[in-house]
CSV table of C-alpha atoms in Angstrom, one decimal:
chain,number,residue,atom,x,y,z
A,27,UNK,CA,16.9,-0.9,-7.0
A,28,UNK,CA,13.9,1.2,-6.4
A,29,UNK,CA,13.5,3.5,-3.6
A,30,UNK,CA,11.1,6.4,-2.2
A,31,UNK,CA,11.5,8.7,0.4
A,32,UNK,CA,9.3,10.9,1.9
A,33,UNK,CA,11.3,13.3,4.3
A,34,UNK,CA,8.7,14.6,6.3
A,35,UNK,CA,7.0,12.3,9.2
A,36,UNK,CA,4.3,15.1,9.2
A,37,UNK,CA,2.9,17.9,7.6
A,38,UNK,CA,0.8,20.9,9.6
A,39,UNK,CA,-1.7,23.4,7.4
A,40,UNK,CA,-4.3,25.2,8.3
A,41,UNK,CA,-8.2,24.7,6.6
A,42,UNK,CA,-8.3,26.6,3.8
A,43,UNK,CA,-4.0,27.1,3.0
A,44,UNK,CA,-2.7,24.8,0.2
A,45,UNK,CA,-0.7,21.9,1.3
A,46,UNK,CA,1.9,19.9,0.2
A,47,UNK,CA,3.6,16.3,0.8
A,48,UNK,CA,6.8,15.7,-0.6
A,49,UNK,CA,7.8,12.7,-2.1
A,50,UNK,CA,11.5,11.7,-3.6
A,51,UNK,CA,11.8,8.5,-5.9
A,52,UNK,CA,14.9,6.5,-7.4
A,53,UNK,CA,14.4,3.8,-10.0
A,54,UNK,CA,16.7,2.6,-12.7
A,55,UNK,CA,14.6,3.2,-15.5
A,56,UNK,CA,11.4,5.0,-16.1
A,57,UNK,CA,8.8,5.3,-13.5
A,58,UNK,CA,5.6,4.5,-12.4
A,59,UNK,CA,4.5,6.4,-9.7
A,60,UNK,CA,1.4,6.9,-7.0
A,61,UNK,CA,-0.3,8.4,-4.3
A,62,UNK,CA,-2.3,6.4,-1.6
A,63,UNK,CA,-4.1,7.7,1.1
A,64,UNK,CA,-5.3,6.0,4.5
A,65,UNK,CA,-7.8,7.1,7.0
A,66,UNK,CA,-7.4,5.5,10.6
A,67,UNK,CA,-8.5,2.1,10.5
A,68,UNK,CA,-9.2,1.3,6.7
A,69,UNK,CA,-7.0,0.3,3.9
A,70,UNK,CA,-5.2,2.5,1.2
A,71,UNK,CA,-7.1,4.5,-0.8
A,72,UNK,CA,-5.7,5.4,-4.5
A,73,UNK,CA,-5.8,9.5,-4.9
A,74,UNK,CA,-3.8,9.7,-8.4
A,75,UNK,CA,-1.0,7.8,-10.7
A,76,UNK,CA,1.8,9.6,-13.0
A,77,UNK,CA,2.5,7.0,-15.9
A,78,UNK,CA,3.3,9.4,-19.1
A,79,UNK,CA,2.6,12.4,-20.5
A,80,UNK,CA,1.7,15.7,-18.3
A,81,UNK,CA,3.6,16.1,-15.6
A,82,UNK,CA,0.7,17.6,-13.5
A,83,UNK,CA,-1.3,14.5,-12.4
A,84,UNK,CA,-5.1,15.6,-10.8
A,85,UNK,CA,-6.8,12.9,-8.7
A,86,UNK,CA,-9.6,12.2,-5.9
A,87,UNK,CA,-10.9,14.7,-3.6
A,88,UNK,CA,-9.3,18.1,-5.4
A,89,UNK,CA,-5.4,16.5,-5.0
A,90,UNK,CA,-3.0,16.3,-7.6
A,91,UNK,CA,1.2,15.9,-7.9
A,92,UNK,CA,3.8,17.1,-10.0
A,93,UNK,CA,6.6,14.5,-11.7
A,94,UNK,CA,9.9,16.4,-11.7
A,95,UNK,CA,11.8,13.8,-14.0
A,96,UNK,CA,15.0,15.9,-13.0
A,97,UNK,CA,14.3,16.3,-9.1
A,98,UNK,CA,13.1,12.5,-9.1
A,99,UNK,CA,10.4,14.3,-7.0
A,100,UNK,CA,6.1,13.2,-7.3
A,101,UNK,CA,4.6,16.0,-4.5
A,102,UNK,CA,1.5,15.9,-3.8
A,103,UNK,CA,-0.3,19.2,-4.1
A,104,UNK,CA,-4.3,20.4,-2.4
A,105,UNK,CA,-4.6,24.3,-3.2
A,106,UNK,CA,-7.4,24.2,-0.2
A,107,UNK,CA,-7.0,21.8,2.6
A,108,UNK,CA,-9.9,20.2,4.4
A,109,UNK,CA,-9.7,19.2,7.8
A,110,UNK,CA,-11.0,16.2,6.4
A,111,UNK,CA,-8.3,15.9,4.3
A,112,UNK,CA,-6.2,14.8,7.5
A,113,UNK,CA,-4.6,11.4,7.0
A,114,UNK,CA,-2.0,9.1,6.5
A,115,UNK,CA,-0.1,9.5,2.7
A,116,UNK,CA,1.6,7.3,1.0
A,117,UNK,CA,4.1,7.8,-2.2
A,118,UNK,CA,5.2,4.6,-4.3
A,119,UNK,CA,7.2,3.9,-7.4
A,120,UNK,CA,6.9,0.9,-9.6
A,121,UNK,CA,10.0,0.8,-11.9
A,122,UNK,CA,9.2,-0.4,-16.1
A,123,UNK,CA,11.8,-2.7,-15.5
A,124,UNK,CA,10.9,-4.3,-11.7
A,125,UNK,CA,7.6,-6.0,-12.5
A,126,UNK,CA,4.4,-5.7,-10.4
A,127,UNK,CA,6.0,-4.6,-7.3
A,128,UNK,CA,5.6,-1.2,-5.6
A,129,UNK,CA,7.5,0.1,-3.2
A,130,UNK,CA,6.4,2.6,-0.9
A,131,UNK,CA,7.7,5.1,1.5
A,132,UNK,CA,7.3,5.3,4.9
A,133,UNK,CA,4.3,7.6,5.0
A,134,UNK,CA,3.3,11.3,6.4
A,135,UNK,CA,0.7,12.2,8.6
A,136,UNK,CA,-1.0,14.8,7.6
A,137,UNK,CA,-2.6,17.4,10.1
A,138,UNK,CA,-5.2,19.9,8.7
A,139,UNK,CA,-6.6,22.3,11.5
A,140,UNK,CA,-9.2,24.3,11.7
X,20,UNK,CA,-17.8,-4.3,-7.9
X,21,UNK,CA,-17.5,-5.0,-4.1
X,22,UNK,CA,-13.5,-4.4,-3.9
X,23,UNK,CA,-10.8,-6.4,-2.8
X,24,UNK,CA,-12.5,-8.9,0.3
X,25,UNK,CA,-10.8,-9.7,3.2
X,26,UNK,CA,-11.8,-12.1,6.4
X,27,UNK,CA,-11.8,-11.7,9.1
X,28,UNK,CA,-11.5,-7.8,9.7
X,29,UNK,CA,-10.1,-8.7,13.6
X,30,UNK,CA,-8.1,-11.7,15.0
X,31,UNK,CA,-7.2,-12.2,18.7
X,32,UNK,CA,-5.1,-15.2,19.3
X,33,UNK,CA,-2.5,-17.1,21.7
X,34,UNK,CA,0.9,-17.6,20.8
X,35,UNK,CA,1.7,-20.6,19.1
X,36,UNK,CA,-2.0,-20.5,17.4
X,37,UNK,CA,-2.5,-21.3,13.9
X,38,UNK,CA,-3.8,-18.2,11.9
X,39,UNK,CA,-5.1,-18.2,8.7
X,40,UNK,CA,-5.8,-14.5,6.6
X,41,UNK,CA,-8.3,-14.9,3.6
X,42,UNK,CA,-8.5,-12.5,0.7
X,43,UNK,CA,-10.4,-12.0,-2.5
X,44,UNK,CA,-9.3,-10.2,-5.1
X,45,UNK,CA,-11.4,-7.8,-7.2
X,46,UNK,CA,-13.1,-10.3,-9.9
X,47,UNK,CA,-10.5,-10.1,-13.5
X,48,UNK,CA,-7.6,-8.9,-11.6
X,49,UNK,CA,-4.8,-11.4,-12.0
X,50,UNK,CA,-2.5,-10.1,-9.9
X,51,UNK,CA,-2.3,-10.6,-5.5
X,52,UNK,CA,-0.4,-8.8,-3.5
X,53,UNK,CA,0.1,-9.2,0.8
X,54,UNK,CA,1.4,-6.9,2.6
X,55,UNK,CA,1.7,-6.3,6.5
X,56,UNK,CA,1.6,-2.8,8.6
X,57,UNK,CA,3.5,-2.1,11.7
X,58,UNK,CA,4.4,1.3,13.4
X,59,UNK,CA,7.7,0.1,13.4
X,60,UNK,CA,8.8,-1.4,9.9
X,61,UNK,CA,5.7,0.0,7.6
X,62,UNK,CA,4.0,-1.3,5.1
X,63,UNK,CA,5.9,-4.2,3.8
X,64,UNK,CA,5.1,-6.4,0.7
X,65,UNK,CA,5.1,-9.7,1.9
X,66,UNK,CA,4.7,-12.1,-1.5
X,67,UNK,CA,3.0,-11.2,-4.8
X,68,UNK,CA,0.9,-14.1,-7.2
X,69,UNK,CA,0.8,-13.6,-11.1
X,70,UNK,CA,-2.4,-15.6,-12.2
X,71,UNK,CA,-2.0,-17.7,-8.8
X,72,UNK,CA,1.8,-18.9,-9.3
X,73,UNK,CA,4.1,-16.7,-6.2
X,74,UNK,CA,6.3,-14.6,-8.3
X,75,UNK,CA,8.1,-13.0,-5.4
X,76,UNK,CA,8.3,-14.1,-1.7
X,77,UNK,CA,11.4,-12.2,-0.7
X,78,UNK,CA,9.0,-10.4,1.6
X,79,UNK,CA,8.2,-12.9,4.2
X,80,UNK,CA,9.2,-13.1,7.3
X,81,UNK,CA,10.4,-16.7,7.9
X,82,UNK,CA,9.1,-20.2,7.5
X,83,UNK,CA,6.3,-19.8,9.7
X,84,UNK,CA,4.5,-18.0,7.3
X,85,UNK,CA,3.3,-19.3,4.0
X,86,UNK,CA,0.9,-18.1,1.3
X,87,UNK,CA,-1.4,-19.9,-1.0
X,88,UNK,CA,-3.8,-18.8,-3.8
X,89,UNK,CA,-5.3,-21.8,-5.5
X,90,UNK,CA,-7.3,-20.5,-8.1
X,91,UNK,CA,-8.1,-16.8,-9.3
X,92,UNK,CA,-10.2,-15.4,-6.6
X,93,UNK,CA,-9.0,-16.5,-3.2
X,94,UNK,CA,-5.8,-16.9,-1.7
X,95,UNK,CA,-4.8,-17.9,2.3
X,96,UNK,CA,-1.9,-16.0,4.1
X,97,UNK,CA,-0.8,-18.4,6.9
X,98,UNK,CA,0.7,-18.2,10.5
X,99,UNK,CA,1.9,-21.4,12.1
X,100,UNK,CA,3.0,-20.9,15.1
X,101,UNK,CA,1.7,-17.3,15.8
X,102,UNK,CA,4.6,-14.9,17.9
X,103,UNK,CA,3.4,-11.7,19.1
X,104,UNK,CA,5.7,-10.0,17.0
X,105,UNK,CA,3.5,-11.3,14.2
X,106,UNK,CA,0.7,-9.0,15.8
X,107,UNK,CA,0.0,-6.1,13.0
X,108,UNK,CA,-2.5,-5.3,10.0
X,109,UNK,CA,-2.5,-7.6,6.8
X,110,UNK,CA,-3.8,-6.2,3.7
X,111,UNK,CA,-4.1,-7.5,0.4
X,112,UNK,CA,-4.3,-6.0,-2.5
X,113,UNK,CA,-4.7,-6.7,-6.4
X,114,UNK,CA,-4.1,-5.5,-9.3
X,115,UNK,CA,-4.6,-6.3,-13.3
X,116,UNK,CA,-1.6,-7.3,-13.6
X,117,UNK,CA,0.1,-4.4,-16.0
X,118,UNK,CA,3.2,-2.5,-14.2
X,119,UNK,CA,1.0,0.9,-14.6
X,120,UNK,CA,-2.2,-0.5,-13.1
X,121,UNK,CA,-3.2,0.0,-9.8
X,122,UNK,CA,-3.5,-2.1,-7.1
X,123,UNK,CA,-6.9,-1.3,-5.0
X,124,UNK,CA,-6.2,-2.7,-1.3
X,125,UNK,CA,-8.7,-4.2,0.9
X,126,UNK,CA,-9.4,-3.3,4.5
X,127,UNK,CA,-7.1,-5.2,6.4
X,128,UNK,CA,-7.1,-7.6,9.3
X,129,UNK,CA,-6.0,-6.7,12.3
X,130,UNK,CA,-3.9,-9.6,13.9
X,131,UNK,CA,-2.9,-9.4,17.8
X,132,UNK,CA,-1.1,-12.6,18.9
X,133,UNK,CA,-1.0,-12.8,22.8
């Protein structure tokens, strides 16, 4: 079965420091894997997708996220933050093997202040 | 293109109300995805169409819910009756239909059953 976790309900930084949101996956075979982001009241927003090759991702709006194949760990990585940067982020995993269906995690606020 | 459609943005309604949730899917996508929102459970996937047949409808809730998608750009998410535990944020998403495609969500409908 295919799981994600991401162990923090929220993440503090200050404008300007780099951030990062964790993200921990388990599939059974190899992954697909993706960041969403959503700004109060709208839908999810794709930032960036790991499907093969580097393990350094870069996406949308200066993010990007590391695949650890052997920590089973997709962080997502800003070397600046923006207060507007402050959101709600979502990991997901789509296993090979599991079809069209993501699953996501449970989400982290993110708090950038100035 | 305009995105993934969905109508209406807001719905206020009494218990035991019929609600119906529209959604169009970005034009050549083939795959349809609901999900729904709450504080409490998350985003949850609801049921997922492959070039309109359901493929998976583990997600809903009970038989007051049901989901249609008649052809390849609309399909219906229906409450009948409406509980107020049914009150949260719908989305739908699509997606081409490949496991390492994307799925671009929509902006949601806001449900509140009274």
């Amino acid at each position: 079965a295919q799981s994600v976790a991401q162990p923090e309900d929220q993440v503090n930084v200050a404008e300007g420091n780099p951030l990062t949101v964790k993200c921990t996956y388990s599939v059974s075979g190899n992954p697909y894997l993706f960041w969403y982001v959503q700004y109060p009241n709208r839908g999810l927003q794709f930032l960036l997708k790991y499907i093969t090759g580097d393990n350094l991702v870069k996406g949308s709006y200066g993010f990007e996220a590391e695949f650890n194949k052997s920590q089973t760990s997709f962080h997502l990585k800003k070397p600046s933050a923006l207060v507007s940067d402050s959101a709600l982020y979502f990991c997901a995993v789509r296993d090979m093997l599991g079809g069209n269906k993501l699953v996501f995690g449970a989400g982290t606020i993110l708090r950038v202040k100035s | 293109d305009a995105g993934v459609i969905q109508s209406p943005r807001h719905e206020v309604t009494e218990m035991g109300q019929e609600v119906t949730l529209r959604c169009k899917p970005i034009s050549g996508h083939n795959s349809l995805f609901w999900y729904r929102q709450t504080m409490m459970r998350g985003l949850e996937l609801l049921i997922y169409f492959n070039n309109n047949v359901p493929i998976d409808d583990s997600g809903m809730p009970e038989d007051r819910f049901s989901a249609k998608m008649p052809n390849a750009s609309f399909s219906t998410l229906k409450i009948q009756p409406s509980e107020p535990r049914d009150s949260a944020v719908y989305f739908c998403a699509s997606s081409s239909g490949l496991p390492q495609e994307t799925q671009y969500f929509g902006p949601g409908t806001r449900l509140l059953v009274l």
